[in-house]
């Protein structure tokens, strides 16, 4: 007799879990889809992808580990904690000041 009551409790728990899952799905997906919002998001995503594609590094720079050149006064390095990484090479006659992180 106790085994019946235990199995009955297990089925009611599983029913509650199914109800919670169904409710969670209904809350996550709206009943009426907002197509204009989705179109705006897709448009924004397309713009980001186009910008990323236009910022490709040339194969020559990739192959030889070259960094692009920057102008005098531009930021040439970036600091992450104690480390400093070069973003670009300064033109001839200028150097990258690692205190100001700019070409001088």
Coordinates of C-alpha atoms in Angstrom, one line a residue:
X1 CA 0.0 0.0 0.0
X2 CA 2.8 2.4 0.7
X3 CA 4.3 1.7 -2.7
X4 CA 1.1 2.9 -4.4
X5 CA 1.2 6.2 -2.5
X6 CA 4.9 6.7 -3.3
X7 CA 4.3 6.1 -7.0
X8 CA 1.3 8.4 -7.0
X9 CA 3.4 11.1 -5.5
X10 CA 6.0 10.6 -8.2
X11 CA 3.5 11.0 -11.0
X12 CA 2.1 14.2 -9.5
X13 CA 5.6 15.6 -9.2
X14 CA 6.3 14.8 -12.9
X15 CA 3.0 16.4 -13.9
X16 CA 4.0 19.6 -12.0
X17 CA 7.4 19.6 -13.8
X18 CA 5.7 19.3 -17.2
X19 CA 3.3 22.2 -16.2
X20 CA 6.3 24.3 -15.2
X21 CA 8.1 23.5 -18.5
X22 CA 5.0 24.3 -20.5
X23 CA 4.5 27.6 -18.6
X24 CA 8.1 28.6 -19.1
X25 CA 7.9 28.0 -22.8
X26 CA 4.7 30.0 -23.0
X27 CA 6.3 32.9 -21.1
X28 CA 9.4 32.8 -23.3
X29 CA 7.7 32.7 -26.7
X30 CA 5.0 35.5 -27.2
X31 CA 1.7 34.4 -28.6
X32 CA 1.8 37.1 -31.3
X33 CA 5.1 37.4 -33.0
X34 CA 6.5 41.0 -33.4
X35 CA 7.8 40.8 -36.9
X36 CA 8.9 44.5 -37.1
X37 CA 11.1 44.0 -34.1
X38 CA 12.6 40.9 -35.6
X39 CA 13.2 42.7 -38.9
X40 CA 15.0 45.5 -37.1
X41 CA 17.2 43.1 -35.2
X42 CA 18.1 41.3 -38.4
X43 CA 18.9 44.6 -40.1
X44 CA 21.2 45.6 -37.2
X45 CA 22.9 42.2 -37.3
X46 CA 23.4 42.5 -41.1
X47 CA 25.1 45.9 -40.6
X48 CA 27.4 44.6 -37.9
X49 CA 28.4 41.7 -40.1
X50 CA 29.1 44.0 -43.1
X51 CA 31.3 46.2 -40.9
X52 CA 33.2 43.2 -39.6
X53 CA 33.8 41.9 -43.1
X54 CA 35.1 45.3 -44.3
X55 CA 37.7 45.4 -41.5
X56 CA 39.6 42.3 -42.7
X57 CA 43.3 42.3 -42.3
X58 CA 45.2 41.8 -45.6
X59 CA 46.8 38.4 -46.0
X60 CA 50.3 40.1 -46.2
X61 CA 49.8 41.6 -42.7
X62 CA 48.6 38.3 -41.4
X63 CA 51.4 36.3 -42.9
X64 CA 54.3 38.5 -41.8
X65 CA 52.8 39.6 -38.4
X66 CA 52.8 43.2 -39.5
X67 CA 50.6 45.7 -37.7
X68 CA 49.1 48.7 -39.6
X69 CA 50.8 52.1 -39.4
X70 CA 49.1 54.9 -37.4
X71 CA 49.5 58.7 -37.5
X72 CA 51.3 60.9 -35.0
X73 CA 49.1 61.5 -32.0
X74 CA 47.0 58.4 -32.6
X75 CA 46.7 55.7 -30.0
X76 CA 49.3 53.1 -30.8
X77 CA 49.1 50.7 -27.8
X78 CA 46.6 49.4 -25.3
X79 CA 47.1 48.5 -21.7
X80 CA 45.5 45.4 -20.1
X81 CA 46.6 45.2 -16.5
X82 CA 50.3 45.0 -16.4
X83 CA 50.6 44.1 -20.1
X84 CA 50.9 46.5 -23.0
X85 CA 50.1 45.5 -26.6
X86 CA 50.9 47.4 -29.8
X87 CA 47.9 48.2 -32.0
X88 CA 49.9 49.9 -34.8
X89 CA 53.4 51.0 -35.8
X90 CA 54.2 54.7 -35.5
X91 CA 55.5 56.4 -38.7
X92 CA 59.2 57.0 -39.3
X93 CA 60.6 59.6 -36.9
X94 CA 58.0 58.9 -34.2
X95 CA 57.8 56.4 -31.4
X96 CA 55.1 54.8 -29.3
X97 CA 55.1 56.4 -25.8
X98 CA 53.9 53.5 -23.6
X99 CA 53.0 56.0 -20.8
X100 CA 50.6 58.0 -23.0
X101 CA 50.0 55.1 -25.4
X102 CA 50.2 57.4 -28.3
X103 CA 52.6 58.1 -31.2
X104 CA 54.9 61.0 -30.4

